[in-house]
Structures are given as C-alpha cells and as structure tokens.
XYZ file of C-alpha atoms in Angstrom:
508
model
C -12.597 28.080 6.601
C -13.198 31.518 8.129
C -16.203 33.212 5.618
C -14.728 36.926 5.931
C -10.945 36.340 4.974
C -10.885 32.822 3.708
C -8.223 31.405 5.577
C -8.233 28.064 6.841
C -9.198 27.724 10.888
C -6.443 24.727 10.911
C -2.883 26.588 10.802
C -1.452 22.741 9.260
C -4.175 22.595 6.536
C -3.010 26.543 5.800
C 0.461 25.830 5.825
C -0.124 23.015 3.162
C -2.690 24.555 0.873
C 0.321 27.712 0.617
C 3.162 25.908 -0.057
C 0.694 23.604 -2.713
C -0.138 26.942 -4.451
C 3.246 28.328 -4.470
C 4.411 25.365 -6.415
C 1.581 25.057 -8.766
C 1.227 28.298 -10.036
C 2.760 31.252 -8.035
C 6.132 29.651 -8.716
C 5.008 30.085 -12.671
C 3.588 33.365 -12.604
C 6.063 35.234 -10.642
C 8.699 34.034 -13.220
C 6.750 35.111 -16.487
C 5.678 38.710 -14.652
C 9.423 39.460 -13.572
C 10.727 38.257 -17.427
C 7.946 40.550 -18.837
C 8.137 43.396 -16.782
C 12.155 43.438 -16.759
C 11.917 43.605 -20.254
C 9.100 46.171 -20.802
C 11.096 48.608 -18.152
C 14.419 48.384 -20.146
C 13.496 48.480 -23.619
C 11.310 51.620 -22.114
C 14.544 52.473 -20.089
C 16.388 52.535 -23.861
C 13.815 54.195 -25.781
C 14.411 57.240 -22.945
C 18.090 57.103 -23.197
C 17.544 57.263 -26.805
C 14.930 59.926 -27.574
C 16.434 61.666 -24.521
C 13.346 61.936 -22.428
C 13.598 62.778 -18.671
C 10.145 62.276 -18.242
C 9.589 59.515 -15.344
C 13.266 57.927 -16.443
C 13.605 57.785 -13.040
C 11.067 55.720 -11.882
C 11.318 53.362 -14.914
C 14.961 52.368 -14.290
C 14.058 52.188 -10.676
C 11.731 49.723 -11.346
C 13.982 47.917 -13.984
C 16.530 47.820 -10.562
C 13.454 46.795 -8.520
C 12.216 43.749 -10.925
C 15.991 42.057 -11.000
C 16.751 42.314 -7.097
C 12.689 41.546 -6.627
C 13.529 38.464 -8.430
C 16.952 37.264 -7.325
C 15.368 37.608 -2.917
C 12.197 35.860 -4.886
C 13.952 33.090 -5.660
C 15.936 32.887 -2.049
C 12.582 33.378 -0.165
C 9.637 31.470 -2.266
C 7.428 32.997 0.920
C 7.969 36.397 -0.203
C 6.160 35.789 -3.292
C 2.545 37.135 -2.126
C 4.321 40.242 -1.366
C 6.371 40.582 -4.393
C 2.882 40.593 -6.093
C 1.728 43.414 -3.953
C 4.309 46.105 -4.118
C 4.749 45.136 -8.307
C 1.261 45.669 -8.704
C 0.817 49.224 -6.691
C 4.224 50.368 -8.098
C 2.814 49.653 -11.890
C 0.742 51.933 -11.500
C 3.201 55.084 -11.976
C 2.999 54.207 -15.737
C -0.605 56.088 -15.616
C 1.054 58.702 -15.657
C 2.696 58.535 -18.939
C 1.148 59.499 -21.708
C 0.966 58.018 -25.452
C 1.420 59.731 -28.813
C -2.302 58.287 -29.691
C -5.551 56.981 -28.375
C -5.161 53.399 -29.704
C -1.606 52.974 -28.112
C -2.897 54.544 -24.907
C -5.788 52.201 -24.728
C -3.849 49.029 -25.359
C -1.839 50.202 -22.892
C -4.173 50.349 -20.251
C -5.594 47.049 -21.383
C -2.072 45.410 -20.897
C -2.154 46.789 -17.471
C -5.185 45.780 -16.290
C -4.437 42.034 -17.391
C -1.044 42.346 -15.521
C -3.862 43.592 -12.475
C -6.295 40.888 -12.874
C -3.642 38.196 -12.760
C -1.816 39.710 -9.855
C -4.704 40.265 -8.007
C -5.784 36.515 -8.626
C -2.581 34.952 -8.163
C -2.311 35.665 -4.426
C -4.933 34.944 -1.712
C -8.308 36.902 -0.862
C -6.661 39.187 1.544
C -3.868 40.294 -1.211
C -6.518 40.964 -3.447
C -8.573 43.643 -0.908
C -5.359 45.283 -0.044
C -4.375 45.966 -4.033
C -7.353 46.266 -5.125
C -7.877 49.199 -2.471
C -5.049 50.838 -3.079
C -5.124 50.378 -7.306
C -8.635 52.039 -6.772
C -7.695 54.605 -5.305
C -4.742 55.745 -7.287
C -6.895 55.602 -10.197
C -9.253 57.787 -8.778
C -7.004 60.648 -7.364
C -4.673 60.281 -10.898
C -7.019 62.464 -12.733
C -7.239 65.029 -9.850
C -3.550 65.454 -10.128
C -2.982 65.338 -13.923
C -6.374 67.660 -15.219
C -8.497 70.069 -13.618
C -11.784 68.802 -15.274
C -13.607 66.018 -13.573
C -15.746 63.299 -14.838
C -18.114 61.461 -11.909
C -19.503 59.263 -14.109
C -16.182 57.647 -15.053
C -15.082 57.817 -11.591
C -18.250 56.151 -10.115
C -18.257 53.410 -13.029
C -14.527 52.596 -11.530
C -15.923 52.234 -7.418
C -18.417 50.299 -8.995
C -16.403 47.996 -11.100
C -13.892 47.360 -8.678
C -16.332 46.246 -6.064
C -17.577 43.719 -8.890
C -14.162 42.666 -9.303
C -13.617 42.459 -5.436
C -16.345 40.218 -5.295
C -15.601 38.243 -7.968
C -11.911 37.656 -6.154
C -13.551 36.750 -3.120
C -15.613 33.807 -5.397
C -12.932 32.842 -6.855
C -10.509 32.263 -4.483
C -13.580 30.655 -1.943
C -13.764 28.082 -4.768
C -10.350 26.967 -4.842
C -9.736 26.805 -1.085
C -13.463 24.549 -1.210
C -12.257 22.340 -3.950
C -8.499 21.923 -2.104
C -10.392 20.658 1.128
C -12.439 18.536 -1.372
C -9.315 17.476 -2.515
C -8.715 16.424 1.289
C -11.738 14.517 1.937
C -11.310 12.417 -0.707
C -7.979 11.192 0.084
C -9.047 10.984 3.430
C -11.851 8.624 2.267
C -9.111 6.491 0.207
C -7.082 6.539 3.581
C -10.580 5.304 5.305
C -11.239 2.776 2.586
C -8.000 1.351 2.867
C -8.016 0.891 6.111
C -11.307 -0.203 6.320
C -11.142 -2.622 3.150
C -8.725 -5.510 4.280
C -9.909 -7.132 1.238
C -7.646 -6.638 -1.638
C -9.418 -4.304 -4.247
C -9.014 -3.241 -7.610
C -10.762 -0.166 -9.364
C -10.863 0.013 -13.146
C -12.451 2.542 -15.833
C -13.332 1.384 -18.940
C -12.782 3.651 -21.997
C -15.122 3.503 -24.925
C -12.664 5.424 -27.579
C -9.948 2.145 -27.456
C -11.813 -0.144 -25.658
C -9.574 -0.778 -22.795
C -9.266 -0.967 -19.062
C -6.758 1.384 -16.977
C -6.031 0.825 -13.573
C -7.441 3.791 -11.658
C -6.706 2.266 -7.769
C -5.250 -0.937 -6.552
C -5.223 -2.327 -2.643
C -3.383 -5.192 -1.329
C -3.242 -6.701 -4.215
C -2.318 -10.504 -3.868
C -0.290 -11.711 -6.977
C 2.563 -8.055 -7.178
C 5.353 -11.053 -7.859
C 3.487 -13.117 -10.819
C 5.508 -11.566 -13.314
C 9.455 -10.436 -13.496
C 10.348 -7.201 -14.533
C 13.928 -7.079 -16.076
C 13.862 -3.137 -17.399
C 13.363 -0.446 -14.636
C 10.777 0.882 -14.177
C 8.439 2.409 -11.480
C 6.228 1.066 -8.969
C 3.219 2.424 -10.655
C 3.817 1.092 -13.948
C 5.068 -2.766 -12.839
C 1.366 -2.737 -10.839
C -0.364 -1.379 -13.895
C 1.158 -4.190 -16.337
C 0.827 -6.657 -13.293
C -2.911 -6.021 -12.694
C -3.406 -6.204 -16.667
C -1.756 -9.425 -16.701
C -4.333 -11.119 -13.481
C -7.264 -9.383 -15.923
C -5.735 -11.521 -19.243
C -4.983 -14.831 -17.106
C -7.400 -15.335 -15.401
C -10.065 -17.296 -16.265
C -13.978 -17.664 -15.691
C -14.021 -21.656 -17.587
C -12.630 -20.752 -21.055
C -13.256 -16.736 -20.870
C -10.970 -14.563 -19.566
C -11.465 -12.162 -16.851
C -11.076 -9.219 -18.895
C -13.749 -10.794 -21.436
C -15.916 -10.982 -18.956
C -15.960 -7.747 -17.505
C -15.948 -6.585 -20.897
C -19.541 -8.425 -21.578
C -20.542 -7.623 -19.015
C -20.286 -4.214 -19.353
C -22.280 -4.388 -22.802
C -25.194 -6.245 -20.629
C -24.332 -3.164 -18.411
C -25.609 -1.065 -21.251
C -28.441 -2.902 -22.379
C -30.508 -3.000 -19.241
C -29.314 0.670 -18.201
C -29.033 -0.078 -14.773
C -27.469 2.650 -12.613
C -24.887 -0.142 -10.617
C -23.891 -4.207 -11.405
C -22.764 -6.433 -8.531
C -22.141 -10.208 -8.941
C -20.306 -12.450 -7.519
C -17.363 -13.985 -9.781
C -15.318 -17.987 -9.328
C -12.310 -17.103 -11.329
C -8.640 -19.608 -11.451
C -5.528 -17.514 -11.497
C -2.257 -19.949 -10.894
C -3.769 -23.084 -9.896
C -6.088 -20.954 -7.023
C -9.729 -20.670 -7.458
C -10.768 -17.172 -6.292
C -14.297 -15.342 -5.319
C -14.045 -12.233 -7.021
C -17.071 -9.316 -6.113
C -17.441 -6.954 -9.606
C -19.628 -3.877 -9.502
C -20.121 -1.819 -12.350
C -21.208 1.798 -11.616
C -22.939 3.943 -14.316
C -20.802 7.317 -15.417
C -18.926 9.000 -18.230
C -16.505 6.059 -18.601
C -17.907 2.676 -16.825
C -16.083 2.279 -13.020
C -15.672 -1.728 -12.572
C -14.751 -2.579 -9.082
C -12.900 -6.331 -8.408
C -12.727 -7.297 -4.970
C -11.201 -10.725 -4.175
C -11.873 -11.954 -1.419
C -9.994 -13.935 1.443
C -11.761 -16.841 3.140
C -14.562 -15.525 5.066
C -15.442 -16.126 8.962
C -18.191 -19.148 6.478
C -15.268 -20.544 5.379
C -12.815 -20.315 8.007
C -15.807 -22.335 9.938
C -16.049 -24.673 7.419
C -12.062 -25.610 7.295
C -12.713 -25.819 11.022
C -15.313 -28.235 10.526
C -13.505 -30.016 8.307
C -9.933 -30.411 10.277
C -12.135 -31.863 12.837
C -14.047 -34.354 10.604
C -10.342 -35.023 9.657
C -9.160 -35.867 12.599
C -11.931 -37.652 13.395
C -11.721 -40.003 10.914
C -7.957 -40.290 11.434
C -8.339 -41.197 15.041
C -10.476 -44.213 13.643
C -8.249 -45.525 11.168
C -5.653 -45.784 14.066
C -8.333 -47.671 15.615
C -9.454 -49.986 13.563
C -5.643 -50.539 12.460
C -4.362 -51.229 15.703
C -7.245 -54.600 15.877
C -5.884 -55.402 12.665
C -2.457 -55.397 13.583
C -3.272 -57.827 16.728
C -4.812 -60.115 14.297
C -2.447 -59.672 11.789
C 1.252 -59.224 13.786
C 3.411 -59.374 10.950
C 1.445 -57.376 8.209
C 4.271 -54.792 8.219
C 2.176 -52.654 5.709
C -0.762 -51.910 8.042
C 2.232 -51.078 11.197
C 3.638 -48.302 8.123
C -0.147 -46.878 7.295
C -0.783 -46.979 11.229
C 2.021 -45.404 12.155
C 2.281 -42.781 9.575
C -1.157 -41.869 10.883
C 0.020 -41.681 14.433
C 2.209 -39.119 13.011
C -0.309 -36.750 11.301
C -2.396 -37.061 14.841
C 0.940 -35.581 16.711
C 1.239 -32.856 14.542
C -2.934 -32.150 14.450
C -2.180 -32.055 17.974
C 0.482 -29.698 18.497
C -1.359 -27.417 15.693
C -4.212 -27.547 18.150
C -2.194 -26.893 21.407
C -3.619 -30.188 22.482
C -0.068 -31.270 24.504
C 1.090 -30.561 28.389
C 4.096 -30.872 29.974
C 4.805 -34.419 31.789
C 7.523 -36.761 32.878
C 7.608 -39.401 30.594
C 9.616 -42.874 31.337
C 12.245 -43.155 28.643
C 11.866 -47.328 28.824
C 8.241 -46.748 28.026
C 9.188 -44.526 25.080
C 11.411 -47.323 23.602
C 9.020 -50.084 23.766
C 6.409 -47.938 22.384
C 8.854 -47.374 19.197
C 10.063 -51.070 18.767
C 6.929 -52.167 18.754
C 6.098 -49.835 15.800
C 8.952 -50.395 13.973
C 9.466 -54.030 14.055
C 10.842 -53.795 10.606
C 13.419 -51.977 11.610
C 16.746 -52.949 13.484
C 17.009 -49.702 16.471
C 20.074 -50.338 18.740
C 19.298 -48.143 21.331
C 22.392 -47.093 23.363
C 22.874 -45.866 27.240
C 19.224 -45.772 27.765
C 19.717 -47.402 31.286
C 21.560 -44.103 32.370
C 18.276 -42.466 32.129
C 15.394 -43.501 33.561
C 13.092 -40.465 33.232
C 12.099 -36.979 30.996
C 10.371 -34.459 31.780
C 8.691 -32.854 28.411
C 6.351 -32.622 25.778
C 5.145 -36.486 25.424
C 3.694 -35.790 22.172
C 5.890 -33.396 20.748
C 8.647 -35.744 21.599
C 6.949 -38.915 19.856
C 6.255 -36.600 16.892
C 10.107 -36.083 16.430
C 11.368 -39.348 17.249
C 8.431 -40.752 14.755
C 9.580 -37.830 12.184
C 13.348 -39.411 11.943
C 12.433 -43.184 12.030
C 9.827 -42.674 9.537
C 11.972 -41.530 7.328
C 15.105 -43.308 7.677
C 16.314 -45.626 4.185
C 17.767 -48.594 6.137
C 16.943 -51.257 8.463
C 19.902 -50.513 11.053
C 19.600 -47.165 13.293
C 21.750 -46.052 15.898
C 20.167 -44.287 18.922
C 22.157 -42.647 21.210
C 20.561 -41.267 24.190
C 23.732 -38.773 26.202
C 23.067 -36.870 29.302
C 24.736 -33.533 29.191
C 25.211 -32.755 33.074
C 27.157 -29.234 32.369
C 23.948 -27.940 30.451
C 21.974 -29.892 32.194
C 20.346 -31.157 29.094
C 19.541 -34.284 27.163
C 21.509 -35.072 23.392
C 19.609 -37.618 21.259
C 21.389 -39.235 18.467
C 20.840 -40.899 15.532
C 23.276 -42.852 13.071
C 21.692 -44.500 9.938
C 20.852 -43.237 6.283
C 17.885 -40.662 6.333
C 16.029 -38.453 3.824
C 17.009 -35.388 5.850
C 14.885 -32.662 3.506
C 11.161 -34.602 4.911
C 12.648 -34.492 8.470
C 13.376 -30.958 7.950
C 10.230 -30.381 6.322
C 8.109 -32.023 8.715
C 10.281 -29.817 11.500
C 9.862 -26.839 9.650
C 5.981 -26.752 9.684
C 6.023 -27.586 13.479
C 9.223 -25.176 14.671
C 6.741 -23.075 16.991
C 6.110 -26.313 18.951
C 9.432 -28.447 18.633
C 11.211 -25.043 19.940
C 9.583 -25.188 23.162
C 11.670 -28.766 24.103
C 14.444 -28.491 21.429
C 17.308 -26.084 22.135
C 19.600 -27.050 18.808
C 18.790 -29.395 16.171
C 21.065 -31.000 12.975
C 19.835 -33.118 10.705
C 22.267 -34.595 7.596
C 21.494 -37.578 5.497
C 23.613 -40.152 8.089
C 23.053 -37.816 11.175
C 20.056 -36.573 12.809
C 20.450 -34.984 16.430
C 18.596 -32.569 18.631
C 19.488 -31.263 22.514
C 16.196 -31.300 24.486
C 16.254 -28.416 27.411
C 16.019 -30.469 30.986
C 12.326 -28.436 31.092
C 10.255 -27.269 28.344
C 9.896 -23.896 27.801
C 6.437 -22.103 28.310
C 4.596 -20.323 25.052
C 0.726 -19.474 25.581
C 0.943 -17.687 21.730
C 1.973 -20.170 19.188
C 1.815 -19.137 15.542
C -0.671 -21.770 13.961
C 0.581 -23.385 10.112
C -1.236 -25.847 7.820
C 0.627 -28.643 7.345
C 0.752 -30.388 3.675
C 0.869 -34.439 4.275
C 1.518 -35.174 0.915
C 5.398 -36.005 1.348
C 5.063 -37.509 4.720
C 1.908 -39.999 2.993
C 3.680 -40.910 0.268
C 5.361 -44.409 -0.379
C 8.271 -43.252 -1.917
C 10.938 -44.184 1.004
C-alpha cells in the first residue's frame, strides 16, 4: 500500500477492494444522497415557483436536472460513482450563497451541509477526499470576499486549520480500512494455507456462555457429510451445521457423549485458567473407533478445536506389521495342513480349510505385487485342482488341445480357486476353448454357483485379474472369463483390503 495516496501497489488487490466497497456501502450511499438531494432541490425548486423568487432558481433546478440524470448514468456505470460524489459535493456548495430569514435556520443549514460533506468526503477513497476537500476549502474562503466587504481572519484561519484536521483525519480513516481489508486477506489466505496444509479433517467450534451451546465456526474434510438424510432443502452450510451437531450428540467417549465432554471439559477449562487445553480423545461414531485431538483456547467465547485423525505413518506401520504376521501365520497353516492331509487323505474338511487358505495367500499375493508373468502347463494346472477338490466331480473338457499358457500363475489359480470354491454341487463342467481369431483363451464353467462371492472376491482383486482377463460373466449356472494370449503390463496397481469374512465362512 503506497503511504502518500493509499492505493494498493497490486492493480488485482485494487481492483477487488473497489468493486468490494462499491457494493458495501457506495452502492447505499449514493442512493440515499441522490433521494435526499432530489428532494431538497424540488421542494426548494417549488417554494421559488411559489413565492416567485428568481434568486439562484436557476442553479437549483439545474441541480434538481443534474441529481435525476446523475442518478439514472449512476446506475448504468456503478464506476462512476467516486465521481458522482465529487462534482455533487463541489456543486452543493452554491447553496452558500443563499441566505435564510434567521440565524437558527441558517445555522442548521450549514450543519446539514457539512454532514452531506463529511459523508461524501468519506465515502470515496483518500485521493477524492484531497481533491474536495481542496476545492470545498477554498470556496468557503473566497465566498465571503464575494458576498461582504468586511473580513474576518480569525474565522478564515480557524477554517485552513480545521480542514487540514479533517484532511488528516480522512487520510486515517481511510488507511484503516484499506489495513483491515488486507487483514481481511491474510486471514483467508491462512484458512487457504491451513487447508491445504491440514489433510486431517478439522472442526472449529465456539462455545457460547448466554445458551450454552456450540456453533460451528469452520469445518475441513469432514468424514461422516452423508450420516444423516436431508429431505427439506436446504443449503450446504446449514446440512454441515446440523450434520456436525449430530457427530457432537452421537458420538460417544464410553457412556458420555462427545458434546458432554467437551462441555466438561470446558468447565475444567475454567477452573484451572489455563490459557490453551490439548488432549487426545478415543471416541465411537458408527461402529468406528476414532482418535480425536481437542484444544481449547482461552477468549471471549471458548474456541474448541476437534481434529480426527486418519491412521498415522505408527499405524500404517503397524497394519504393515501385522499383514505380514498374517501371512506368516497363514503360510504355516498351509503347512502344517498339507502333512495332515498326507496322513489323513480323505479328511475332506482339512482339503476345504487348506484350500480356502491357499486362496487368501493368492490374493495377499496379488495385493502385494508378489506374481510374474510365466508359461504355465495347463495339465499341471488340472492335477493341481483335482487333487484339491477331490470332493468334487470336475469334467474337464478339450484340455488336450492345449498344452500350454502363458500368464499370471497365481492370479490364474486365484480365479479358478474363486469359482470352485464356491460352486453348490458336486458336478462342474470345465470347458477350456481356444479362440484362434482373437487369439485368446475362453474358460468355461457349467454347474450351480453363488455368483455374488465370485463377484465379490473379483471385485476386490479387478486391478490384478484385469491384467490376464479381457471379459468376464459370472451367473449362478455360468461362470466364464476370456484370458488375453499375454498378460498385460501395469507397474501402478491401486492396492484394496480385502474382507475374508464371506470367503471363510461355512455357509456353502
């Protein structure tokens, strides 16, 4: 901001900070002044035409003529506002000139005109203000020059001197308002920053002592927007507001509501007068167990800040820690399952836990990018699946057509496992078909299957199966997917937890 004139040094930040004031208040004021003046100049316009007074008619109905087309370009040209205030303030001042019938009426009339001044004057920017006040100053001193012979300094100092206080006063003024507008700026720069650099969804609150409530001052990323339905419209602003009051009511610290707590705390707040409050906060919303961060800050009205957390770079070492504990202990119930099954060739309960097992290792796998690409012998791949499913009657069909695949080994077991697993009869049909034309590979299968776990289980693992599968339909008697003739390449893979609870269960 340049100290002589005011004016902003960046021509965008000027731009704004006009077209801000000239819808706050210039907007306002240039309406009342043109209502009050176009009425003052006619009913003084009347009161001529009536008492027959030529005496500066003239220049009141020009004025009267000035005020409406002033207004109606006004109103075209919002920027033509500053200037409007100019030329109405330097013309008022040919009404000096008239005189009143008495003191008292001639002294209220100067008082209305200098408050018509003063807000002029204040209404536009610094630079308006030197330029009228100038010029007002001046007509006020050579008035009396013109209108009586007799001179009085002391008056006429008193109004150089006045003026200058005023002139000052302007230039405080409007330096405050420009400061507190690029105030204004920093501070929603900071929320910009905070948003930014806060990732962590946020909520700000104030507590009011007078009804003993919270309002929502800011919110940020805030997780749970869709826990409640709103039928009625109503705005943005207000569904986050009752949303945000709803987390606060629900959501519970043991038997104590959020809001309860906060609110205690706040009293505890009090007691100890500290200046700021952090702690740390386990709180259930919806079946989720949340870390929430509150800090109360001392003011006016108590500021509580909530931020819950996501899983921190701790935790996201400790899942990693445990998925590999996981899998570790996995591996070795495949282990020790597969000695029992030697000893034990026609427990077909420990084949079902063994091979459901194999299945959560595939998908660990491809969730890990542990696979590569490989020819694998389709003969091989058959054994490998009667053996597992001796309970099961497979009638595999032109598999002697094809001797060899080159894929995904362990994607490929994962889906073959994925249908047989959860197929609801003894007799499957598996049809392997060589598509020469697309120079692709069509596996079939006939039988009765519970198509919503296959599509589950193919669902949570799309990223991977789409690198060997080109199409893929799966019904409750058909299941059948086209593998390209080579996998496709992906070195970015989009990584999903997989729930095992519907693929573990018994229920077949």
């Amino acid at each position: 901001m340049n100290q002589y004139h005011l004016g902003f040094i960046d021509s965008k930040i000027e731009n704004q900070y006009q077209l801000q004031q000239q819808s706050n208040s210039r907007s306002a004021v240039f309406k009342l002044m043109s209502f009050g003046l176009i009425v003052t100049y006619l009913i003084r316009v009347i009161f001529s035409l009536i008492e027959k007074i030529d005496f500066l008619f003239y220049y009141k109905l020009a004025m009267l003529i000035y005020c409406i087309i002033q207004f109606i370009v006004v109103q075209w040209q919002p920027q033509l506002t500053r200037i409007a205030f100019i030329i109405t303030n330097i013309c008022m001042m040919g009404l000096v000139l008239e005189q009143e019938n008495s003191p008292e009426i001639q002294n209220m009339k100067g008082a209305n005109m200098m408050t018509v001044n003063i807000m002029l004057v204040l209404s536009g920017e610094f630079f308006d203000s030197v330029i009228q006040l100038i010029v007002i100053t001046t007509l006020r001193i050579t008035l009396p020059y013109i209108t009586t012979d007799t001179q009085n300094y002391m008056i006429l100092t008193s109004t150089i001197l006045a003026n200058l206080s005023f002139l000052f006063y302007a230039y405080t003024y409007h330096k405050a308002k420009r400061s507190q507008y690029l105030l204004g700026l920093v501070e929603n720069d900071w929320d910009k920053i905070f948003f930014e650099l806060v990732k962590d969804p946020y909520i700000l609150l104030k507590f009011s002592y007078s009804n003993l409530s919270f309002t929502v001052q800011k919110q940020n990323r805030f997780p749970f927007k869709d826990c409640l339905n709103f039928d009625e419209e109503i705005s943005q602003c207000d569904q986050d507001d009752r949303t945000i009051r709803y987390f606060l009511q629900n959501a519970t610290m043991g038997k104590t509501s959020l809001s309860e707590y906060i609110y205690g705390s706040i009293k505890k707040f009090q007691m100890d007068c500290y200046e700021h409050f952090n702690q740390i906060l386990r709180v259930r919303f919806q079946r989720q167990l949340l870390q929430v961060e509150m800090s109360i800050f001392q003011a006016k009205n108590p500021m509580i800040l909530l931020r819950i957390n996501s899983i921190s770079k701790h935790s996201q070492r400790q899942l990693k820690k445990y998925k590999k504990r996981f899998i570790l202990y996995n591996n070795i119930f495949i282990n020790i399952l597969t000695k029992l099954e030697q000893q034990m060739k026609y427990n077909l309960m420990i084949k079902e836990i063994r091979r459901r097992l194999m299945l959560v290792q595939l998908i660990e796998e491809l969730h890990d990018h542990k696979y590569q690409f490989n020819t694998v012998n389709i003969q091989f791949v058959i054994s490998q699946l009667e053996n597992l499913y001796p309970d099961k009657n497979i009638r595999f069909q032109n598999t002697n057509k094809m001797e060899t695949l080159f894929t995904i080994p362990n994607a490929l077991m994962m889906l073959l496992l994925s249908v047989l697993e959860n197929s609801e009869q003894d007799l499957i049909e598996c049809n392997l078909i060589n598509l020469k034309e697309e120079m692709e590979v069509m596996i079939e299968f006939n039988g009765n299957f519970q198509a919503s776990k296959i599509l589950k289980i193919y669902q949570n693992t799309k990223y991977h199966v789409r690198l060997l599968v080109s199409s893929l339909y799966i019904s409750s008697k058909l299941v059948q997917f086209i593998l390209f003739s080579e996998p496709l390449c992906s070195s970015n893979i989009d990584i999903y937890t997989y729930e095992y609870d519907d693929l573990l269960s018994s229920d077949h």
